[in-house]
Coordinates of C-alpha atoms in Angstrom, one line a residue:
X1 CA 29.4 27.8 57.5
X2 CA 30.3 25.0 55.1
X3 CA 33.7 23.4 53.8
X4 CA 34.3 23.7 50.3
X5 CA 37.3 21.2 48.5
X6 CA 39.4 22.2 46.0
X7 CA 39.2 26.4 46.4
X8 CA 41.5 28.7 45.0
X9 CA 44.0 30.2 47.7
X10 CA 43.5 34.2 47.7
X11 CA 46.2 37.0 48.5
X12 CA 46.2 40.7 49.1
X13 CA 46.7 41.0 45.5
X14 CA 43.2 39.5 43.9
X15 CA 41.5 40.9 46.9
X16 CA 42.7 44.7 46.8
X17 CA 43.7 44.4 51.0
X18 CA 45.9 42.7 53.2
X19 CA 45.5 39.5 54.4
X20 CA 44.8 39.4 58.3
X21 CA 47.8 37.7 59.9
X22 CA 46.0 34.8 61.3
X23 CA 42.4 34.9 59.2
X24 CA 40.5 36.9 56.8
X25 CA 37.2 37.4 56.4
X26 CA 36.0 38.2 53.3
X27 CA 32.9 39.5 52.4
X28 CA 31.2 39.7 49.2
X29 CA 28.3 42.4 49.5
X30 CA 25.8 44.1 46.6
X31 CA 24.7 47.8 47.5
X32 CA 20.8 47.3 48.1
X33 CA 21.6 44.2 50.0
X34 CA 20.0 44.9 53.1
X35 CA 21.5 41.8 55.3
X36 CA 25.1 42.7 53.6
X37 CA 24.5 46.2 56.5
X38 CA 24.2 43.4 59.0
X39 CA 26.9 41.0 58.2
X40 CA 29.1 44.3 57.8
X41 CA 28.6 44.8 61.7
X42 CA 28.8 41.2 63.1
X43 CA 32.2 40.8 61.0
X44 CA 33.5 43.7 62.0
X45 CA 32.7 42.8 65.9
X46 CA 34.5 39.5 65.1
X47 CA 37.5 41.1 64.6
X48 CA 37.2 43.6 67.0
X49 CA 37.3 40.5 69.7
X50 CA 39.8 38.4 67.7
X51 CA 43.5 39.3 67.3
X52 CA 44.9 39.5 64.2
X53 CA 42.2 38.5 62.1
X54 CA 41.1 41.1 58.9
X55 CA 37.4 42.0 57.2
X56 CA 37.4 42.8 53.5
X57 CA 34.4 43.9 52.0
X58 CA 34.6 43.4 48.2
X59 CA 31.0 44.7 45.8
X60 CA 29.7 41.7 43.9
X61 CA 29.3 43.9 41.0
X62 CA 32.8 45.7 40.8
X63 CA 34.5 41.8 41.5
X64 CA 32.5 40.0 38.7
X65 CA 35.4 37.7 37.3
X66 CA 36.0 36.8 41.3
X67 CA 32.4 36.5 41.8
X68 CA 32.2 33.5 39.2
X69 CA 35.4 31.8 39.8
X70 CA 34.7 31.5 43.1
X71 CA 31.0 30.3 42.5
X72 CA 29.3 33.4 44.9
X73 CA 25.7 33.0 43.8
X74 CA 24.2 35.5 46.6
X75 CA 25.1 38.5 48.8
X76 CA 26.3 38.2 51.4
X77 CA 28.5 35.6 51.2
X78 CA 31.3 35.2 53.2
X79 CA 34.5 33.4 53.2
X80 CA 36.9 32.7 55.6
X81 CA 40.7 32.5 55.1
X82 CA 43.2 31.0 57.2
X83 CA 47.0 33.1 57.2
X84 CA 47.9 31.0 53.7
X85 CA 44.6 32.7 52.0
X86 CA 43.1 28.9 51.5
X87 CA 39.4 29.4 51.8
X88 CA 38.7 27.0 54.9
X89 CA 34.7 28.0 55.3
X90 CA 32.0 29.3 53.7
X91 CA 29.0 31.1 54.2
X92 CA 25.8 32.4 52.0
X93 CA 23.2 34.9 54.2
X94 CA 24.0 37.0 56.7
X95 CA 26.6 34.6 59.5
X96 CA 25.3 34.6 63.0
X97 CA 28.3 35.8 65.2
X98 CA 28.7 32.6 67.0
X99 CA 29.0 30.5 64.1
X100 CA 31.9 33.0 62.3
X101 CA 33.8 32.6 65.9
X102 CA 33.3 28.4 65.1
X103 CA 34.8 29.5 61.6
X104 CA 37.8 31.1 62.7
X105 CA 38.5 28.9 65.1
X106 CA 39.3 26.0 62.6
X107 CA 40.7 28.8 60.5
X108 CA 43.3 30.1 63.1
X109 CA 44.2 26.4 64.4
X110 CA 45.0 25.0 61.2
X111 CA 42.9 22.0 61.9
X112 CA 40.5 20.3 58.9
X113 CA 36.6 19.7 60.4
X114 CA 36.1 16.5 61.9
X115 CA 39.7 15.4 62.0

C-alpha cells in the first residue's frame, strides 16, 4: 500500500456510509471482478480483528465521478482513511491481510510513513 499527496478528504456523505471511528476502509470493487470476492473477505477479517475500524464497498460503475476524481484505474482498489476521512494509503489488487493491518496502523496512529 502506497502514500498518495494531496487527496481529497472523504465523509459519510460522498461515500453513502459511515465513517469507522478510527479508519475506514474503502473499497472500490466491479461485479465480474473475481479478486474484488477476495479482498471483500480479507477486509472484512480486518475489521473483524480491529476495533472501530469500518469496510465500505462502493461499485466502480455506480461511483464513476468518484472513480475519476480519485484516479481508481483498477478493481480492487482500496483506500484507507484515517477518523478525519484523509486518504492515508492506497492500494490497487487484491491487499494481502498483513499489509492492510501495516495500513491501519499508520492510519489509526495518526503518524505520516517514515517520520
Amino acid at each position: 500500500m502506497r502514500e498518495r499527496e494531496g487527496e481529497p478528504r472523504l465523509d459519510a456523505a460522498r461515500l453513502g456510509a459511515e465513517l469507522g471511528e478510527r479508519a475506514t476502509l474503502v473499497q472500490f470493487s466491479s461485479a465480474f471482478c473475481q479478486p474484488c470476492r477476495a479482498t471483500r473477505r480479507t477486509l472484512a477479517e480486518v475489521t473483524g480483528m480491529v476495533e472501530g475500524v469500518a469496510h465500505v464497498e462502493l461499485d466502480a460503475e455506480d461511483r464513476l465521478e468518484l472513480v475519476r476524481e480519485l484516479g481508481i484505474l483498477k478493481t480492487p482498489t482500496v483506500l484507507v482513511l484515517d477518523a478525519a476521512g484523509r486518504i492515508v494509503r492506497r492500494a490497487a489488487g487484491a491487499p494481502r491481510k498483513a499489509d492492510v493491518i501495516a495500513a491501519l496502523g499508520v492510519a489509526v496512529s495518526g503518524e505520516t510513513p517514515g517520520g
